[in-house]
Amino acid sequence: MRIVIAGGHGQIALRLSRLLDARGGYEVAGLIRNPAQGDDLRAAGAEPVLCDLESASVEEVAAHLQGAGAAVFAAGAGPGSGAGRKDTVDRAAAVLFAEAAERAGVRRHIVVSSMGADPAHQGDEIFDAYLRAKGEADAYVRGCEGLDWTILKPGRLTDGPGTGLVRLEASTGRGDIAREDVAAVLAELVDSSATAGLTLELIDGTTPVAVAVKDVAGN
């Protein structure tokens, strides 16, 4: 299966690429806008694809998605960016990627969102703008009838080693989660079409990743 990851050089995306490459049976492509990042993707087992989601057309992105079995949106403006880029990346790029996936006929669509994302979120700080942008993007994806979408909302991200034990539910409450464990959940979700139509929160927990995904897929 070919998997296309938007934001291919992100910390979660690189971890996901390594996991899928190690499993075998996947051809992973990561969208990046900086060609200097290509070697990092290759080292993670992914094909680097130059595509700037802030300037690309729907047709251009759809061409990169042709033949894929799943699309994962893991892009983000990142820390230090202003409200403008929260809008152009965290909202507009996510919308563009979803629209392109529909156009390319790629039904399985997974979004890495954020706990607290809400288009009606109040506040004037940069993080408030981020949560609104993510919330607006999530709302758009939920309205895409051509996508079998799953929206994943991790808690506060940490860089420590993953435990492989998580809490994955419609509502978990606040908590931390290692990026490594987020990537592990995404790797399971790629093949778990039974989670389509679900918005899930993710924090540290006591349930093995594969079991947690199977549990929510059965609800």
mmCIF file of C-alpha atoms in Angstrom:
data_model
loop_
_atom_site.group_PDB
_atom_site.id
_atom_site.type_symbol
_atom_site.label_atom_id
_atom_site.label_comp_id
_atom_site.label_asym_id
_atom_site.label_seq_id
_atom_site.Cartn_x
_atom_site.Cartn_y
_atom_site.Cartn_z
ATOM 1 C CA MET A 1 0.000 0.000 0.000
ATOM 2 C CA ARG A 2 1.208 3.488 -0.852
ATOM 3 C CA ILE A 3 0.870 5.979 2.006
ATOM 4 C CA VAL A 4 1.288 9.719 1.425
ATOM 5 C CA ILE A 5 2.141 11.836 4.470
ATOM 6 C CA ALA A 6 1.737 15.616 4.413
ATOM 7 C CA GLY A 7 4.392 17.241 6.564
ATOM 8 C CA GLY A 8 6.759 14.380 5.867
ATOM 9 C CA HIS A 9 9.692 15.884 7.783
ATOM 10 C CA GLY A 10 7.737 16.407 10.993
ATOM 11 C CA GLN A 11 8.738 14.515 14.103
ATOM 12 C CA ILE A 12 5.636 12.332 14.122
ATOM 13 C CA ALA A 13 5.757 11.795 10.351
ATOM 14 C CA LEU A 14 9.363 10.573 10.405
ATOM 15 C CA ARG A 15 8.552 8.163 13.224
ATOM 16 C CA LEU A 16 5.521 6.912 11.301
ATOM 17 C CA SER A 17 7.620 6.414 8.171
ATOM 18 C CA ARG A 18 10.145 4.326 10.095
ATOM 19 C CA LEU A 19 7.398 2.170 11.600
ATOM 20 C CA LEU A 20 5.688 1.514 8.271
ATOM 21 C CA ASP A 21 8.996 0.811 6.551
ATOM 22 C CA ALA A 22 9.946 -1.683 9.267
ATOM 23 C CA ARG A 23 6.612 -3.501 8.917
ATOM 24 C CA GLY A 24 7.055 -4.000 5.200
ATOM 25 C CA GLY A 25 4.312 -3.946 2.595
ATOM 26 C CA TYR A 26 4.132 -0.154 2.515
ATOM 27 C CA GLU A 27 5.466 2.407 0.081
ATOM 28 C CA VAL A 28 5.680 5.678 2.004
ATOM 29 C CA ALA A 29 5.933 9.122 0.405
ATOM 30 C CA GLY A 30 6.407 12.283 2.432
ATOM 31 C CA LEU A 31 5.485 15.729 1.129
ATOM 32 C CA ILE A 32 8.160 18.326 1.961
ATOM 33 C CA ARG A 33 8.843 21.839 0.755
ATOM 34 C CA ASN A 34 12.582 21.926 1.512
ATOM 35 C CA PRO A 35 14.697 19.608 -0.676
ATOM 36 C CA ALA A 36 17.410 19.605 2.020
ATOM 37 C CA GLN A 37 15.102 17.423 4.109
ATOM 38 C CA GLY A 38 15.090 14.642 1.537
ATOM 39 C CA ASP A 39 17.931 12.616 3.061
ATOM 40 C CA ASP A 40 16.131 12.484 6.413
ATOM 41 C CA LEU A 41 13.067 11.006 4.732
ATOM 42 C CA ARG A 42 15.106 8.458 2.811
ATOM 43 C CA ALA A 43 16.808 7.409 6.036
ATOM 44 C CA ALA A 44 13.344 6.850 7.514
ATOM 45 C CA GLY A 45 12.332 4.681 4.569
ATOM 46 C CA ALA A 46 10.180 7.266 2.811
ATOM 47 C CA GLU A 47 10.303 8.788 -0.653
ATOM 48 C CA PRO A 48 10.662 12.588 -0.457
ATOM 49 C CA VAL A 49 8.191 14.460 -2.657
ATOM 50 C CA LEU A 50 8.641 18.198 -3.135
ATOM 51 C CA CYS A 51 5.297 19.931 -2.611
ATOM 52 C CA ASP A 52 4.639 23.180 -0.767
ATOM 53 C CA LEU A 53 1.096 22.927 0.548
ATOM 54 C CA GLU A 54 0.974 26.685 1.085
ATOM 55 C CA SER A 55 1.333 27.375 -2.643
ATOM 56 C CA ALA A 56 0.381 24.155 -4.469
ATOM 57 C CA SER A 57 -2.888 23.753 -6.344
ATOM 58 C CA VAL A 58 -5.417 21.035 -5.618
ATOM 59 C CA GLU A 59 -4.511 19.417 -8.926
ATOM 60 C CA GLU A 60 -0.800 19.308 -8.032
ATOM 61 C CA VAL A 61 -1.433 17.693 -4.667
ATOM 62 C CA ALA A 62 -3.946 15.267 -6.150
ATOM 63 C CA ALA A 63 -1.300 14.139 -8.646
ATOM 64 C CA HIS A 64 0.998 13.193 -5.759
ATOM 65 C CA LEU A 65 -1.847 11.254 -4.154
ATOM 66 C CA GLN A 66 -2.753 9.188 -7.213
ATOM 67 C CA GLY A 67 -2.655 5.475 -6.473
ATOM 68 C CA ALA A 68 -2.314 5.889 -2.711
ATOM 69 C CA GLY A 69 -4.205 3.656 -0.330
ATOM 70 C CA ALA A 70 -4.197 6.206 2.478
ATOM 71 C CA ALA A 71 -3.314 9.829 3.160
ATOM 72 C CA VAL A 72 -2.067 11.177 6.490
ATOM 73 C CA PHE A 73 -2.074 14.891 7.301
ATOM 74 C CA ALA A 74 0.717 15.487 9.816
ATOM 75 C CA ALA A 75 1.822 18.956 8.736
ATOM 76 C CA GLY A 76 1.926 21.951 11.042
ATOM 77 C CA ALA A 77 3.215 25.492 11.101
ATOM 78 C CA GLY A 78 5.252 24.584 14.159
ATOM 79 C CA PRO A 79 6.345 26.515 17.244
ATOM 80 C CA GLY A 80 7.452 30.076 16.665
ATOM 81 C CA SER A 81 5.064 30.637 13.763
ATOM 82 C CA GLY A 82 2.509 33.398 13.860
ATOM 83 C CA ALA A 83 -1.252 33.395 13.507
ATOM 84 C CA GLY A 84 -0.971 33.838 9.745
ATOM 85 C CA ARG A 85 0.826 30.528 9.251
ATOM 86 C CA LYS A 86 -1.506 28.786 11.654
ATOM 87 C CA ASP A 87 -4.166 29.669 9.115
ATOM 88 C CA THR A 88 -2.205 28.841 5.946
ATOM 89 C CA VAL A 89 -0.783 25.541 7.216
ATOM 90 C CA ASP A 90 -2.887 24.176 10.061
ATOM 91 C CA ARG A 91 -6.172 25.122 8.396
ATOM 92 C CA ALA A 92 -5.756 25.832 4.684
ATOM 93 C CA ALA A 93 -3.160 23.137 3.939
ATOM 94 C CA ALA A 94 -5.255 20.534 5.754
ATOM 95 C CA VAL A 95 -8.305 21.552 3.724
ATOM 96 C CA LEU A 96 -6.286 21.462 0.495
ATOM 97 C CA PHE A 97 -4.908 18.003 1.290
ATOM 98 C CA ALA A 98 -8.385 16.637 2.025
ATOM 99 C CA GLU A 99 -9.813 18.144 -1.150
ATOM 100 C CA ALA A 100 -6.929 16.689 -3.161
ATOM 101 C CA ALA A 101 -7.451 13.269 -1.602
ATOM 102 C CA GLU A 102 -11.107 13.325 -2.639
ATOM 103 C CA ARG A 103 -10.135 14.350 -6.146
ATOM 104 C CA ALA A 104 -7.548 11.557 -6.359
ATOM 105 C CA GLY A 105 -10.008 8.979 -5.037
ATOM 106 C CA VAL A 106 -7.986 8.238 -1.890
ATOM 107 C CA ARG A 107 -10.704 7.430 0.629
ATOM 108 C CA ARG A 108 -8.686 6.554 3.737
ATOM 109 C CA HIS A 109 -7.736 9.865 5.335
ATOM 110 C CA ILE A 110 -6.173 10.406 8.742
ATOM 111 C CA VAL A 111 -5.646 13.804 10.336
ATOM 112 C CA VAL A 112 -3.280 14.559 13.202
ATOM 113 C CA SER A 113 -5.203 17.279 15.008
ATOM 114 C CA SER A 114 -4.813 18.557 18.551
ATOM 115 C CA MET A 115 -6.680 18.126 21.784
ATOM 116 C CA GLY A 116 -8.794 21.239 22.262
ATOM 117 C CA ALA A 117 -9.098 21.991 18.540
ATOM 118 C CA ASP A 118 -12.358 23.863 18.055
ATOM 119 C CA PRO A 119 -13.438 26.375 15.394
ATOM 120 C CA ALA A 120 -15.264 28.303 18.134
ATOM 121 C CA HIS A 121 -12.279 28.415 20.508
ATOM 122 C CA GLN A 122 -11.955 31.825 22.140
ATOM 123 C CA GLY A 123 -8.812 33.839 22.800
ATOM 124 C CA ASP A 124 -6.287 36.151 21.176
ATOM 125 C CA GLU A 125 -3.030 34.270 21.767
ATOM 126 C CA ILE A 126 -1.171 32.406 19.022
ATOM 127 C CA PHE A 127 -2.131 29.061 20.533
ATOM 128 C CA ASP A 128 -5.778 30.117 20.452
ATOM 129 C CA ALA A 129 -5.438 30.839 16.731
ATOM 130 C CA TYR A 130 -3.844 27.408 16.319
ATOM 131 C CA LEU A 131 -6.727 25.613 18.032
ATOM 132 C CA ARG A 132 -9.262 27.489 15.898
ATOM 133 C CA ALA A 133 -7.333 26.679 12.715
ATOM 134 C CA LYS A 134 -7.134 22.986 13.587
ATOM 135 C CA GLY A 135 -10.797 22.972 14.553
ATOM 136 C CA GLU A 136 -11.836 24.557 11.269
ATOM 137 C CA ALA A 137 -9.767 22.032 9.323
ATOM 138 C CA ASP A 138 -11.277 19.134 11.279
ATOM 139 C CA ALA A 139 -14.773 20.437 10.585
ATOM 140 C CA TYR A 140 -14.027 20.577 6.864
ATOM 141 C CA VAL A 141 -12.705 17.014 6.799
ATOM 142 C CA ARG A 142 -15.767 15.728 8.648
ATOM 143 C CA GLY A 143 -17.888 17.133 5.841
ATOM 144 C CA CYS A 144 -15.980 15.335 3.080
ATOM 145 C CA GLU A 145 -18.312 12.573 1.909
ATOM 146 C CA GLY A 146 -15.597 11.090 -0.317
ATOM 147 C CA LEU A 147 -13.264 10.383 2.608
ATOM 148 C CA ASP A 148 -13.179 7.617 5.192
ATOM 149 C CA TRP A 149 -11.638 9.955 7.726
ATOM 150 C CA THR A 150 -10.320 9.498 11.232
ATOM 151 C CA ILE A 151 -9.240 12.515 13.268
ATOM 152 C CA LEU A 152 -6.659 11.890 15.981
ATOM 153 C CA LYS A 153 -6.269 14.457 18.766
ATOM 154 C CA PRO A 154 -3.151 13.777 20.843
ATOM 155 C CA GLY A 155 -2.586 15.347 24.227
ATOM 156 C CA ARG A 156 0.586 17.254 25.113
ATOM 157 C CA LEU A 157 3.361 15.815 22.970
ATOM 158 C CA THR A 158 6.592 14.607 24.552
ATOM 159 C CA ASP A 159 9.862 13.375 23.069
ATOM 160 C CA GLY A 160 10.596 10.579 25.499
ATOM 161 C CA PRO A 161 10.509 6.928 24.444
ATOM 162 C CA GLY A 162 7.081 5.522 23.788
ATOM 163 C CA THR A 163 5.632 2.916 26.117
ATOM 164 C CA GLY A 164 3.269 1.327 23.608
ATOM 165 C CA LEU A 165 0.504 1.775 26.182
ATOM 166 C CA VAL A 166 -2.156 4.375 25.485
ATOM 167 C CA ARG A 167 -5.658 5.607 26.191
ATOM 168 C CA LEU A 168 -7.575 6.129 22.937
ATOM 169 C CA GLU A 169 -11.184 7.246 23.282
ATOM 170 C CA ALA A 170 -13.659 9.815 22.043
ATOM 171 C CA SER A 171 -12.833 11.810 25.165
ATOM 172 C CA THR A 172 -9.865 11.106 27.432
ATOM 173 C CA GLY A 173 -9.292 14.341 29.307
ATOM 174 C CA ARG A 174 -5.932 16.091 29.347
ATOM 175 C CA GLY A 175 -2.664 14.192 29.444
ATOM 176 C CA ASP A 176 0.727 13.622 27.858
ATOM 177 C CA ILE A 177 1.599 11.311 24.983
ATOM 178 C CA ALA A 178 4.973 10.488 23.430
ATOM 179 C CA ARG A 179 5.312 11.280 19.732
ATOM 180 C CA GLU A 180 6.540 7.715 19.278
ATOM 181 C CA ASP A 181 3.233 6.394 20.589
ATOM 182 C CA VAL A 182 1.268 8.808 18.382
ATOM 183 C CA ALA A 183 3.130 7.396 15.374
ATOM 184 C CA ALA A 184 2.383 3.850 16.530
ATOM 185 C CA VAL A 185 -1.338 4.634 16.729
ATOM 186 C CA LEU A 186 -1.256 6.221 13.276
ATOM 187 C CA ALA A 187 0.417 3.117 11.875
ATOM 188 C CA GLU A 188 -2.491 1.039 13.185
ATOM 189 C CA LEU A 189 -5.116 3.501 11.964
ATOM 190 C CA VAL A 190 -3.790 3.398 8.400
ATOM 191 C CA ASP A 191 -5.207 -0.108 8.013
ATOM 192 C CA SER A 192 -8.166 0.301 10.369
ATOM 193 C CA SER A 193 -10.927 1.564 8.115
ATOM 194 C CA ALA A 194 -13.417 0.550 10.826
ATOM 195 C CA THR A 195 -12.346 3.709 12.669
ATOM 196 C CA ALA A 196 -13.663 5.864 9.806
ATOM 197 C CA GLY A 197 -15.910 8.651 11.017
ATOM 198 C CA LEU A 198 -14.339 8.757 14.487
ATOM 199 C CA THR A 199 -12.663 11.665 16.250
ATOM 200 C CA LEU A 200 -10.362 10.230 18.902
ATOM 201 C CA GLU A 201 -8.320 11.682 21.742
ATOM 202 C CA LEU A 202 -5.014 10.066 22.693
ATOM 203 C CA ILE A 203 -2.949 10.174 25.884
ATOM 204 C CA ASP A 204 -0.710 7.850 27.865
ATOM 205 C CA GLY A 205 -2.592 4.871 29.226
ATOM 206 C CA THR A 206 -2.490 1.185 30.007
ATOM 207 C CA THR A 207 -3.779 -0.431 26.803
ATOM 208 C CA PRO A 208 -1.423 -1.730 24.101
ATOM 209 C CA VAL A 209 -1.670 0.362 20.928
ATOM 210 C CA ALA A 210 -3.040 -2.388 18.664
ATOM 211 C CA VAL A 211 -5.664 -3.358 21.245
ATOM 212 C CA ALA A 212 -6.703 0.262 21.801
ATOM 213 C CA VAL A 213 -7.303 0.772 18.073
ATOM 214 C CA LYS A 214 -9.265 -2.475 17.785
ATOM 215 C CA ASP A 215 -11.366 -1.488 20.797
ATOM 216 C CA VAL A 216 -12.432 1.864 19.327
ATOM 217 C CA ALA A 217 -13.005 0.273 15.914
ATOM 218 C CA GLY A 218 -15.514 -2.044 17.545
ATOM 219 C CA ASN A 219 -17.573 0.750 19.055
#
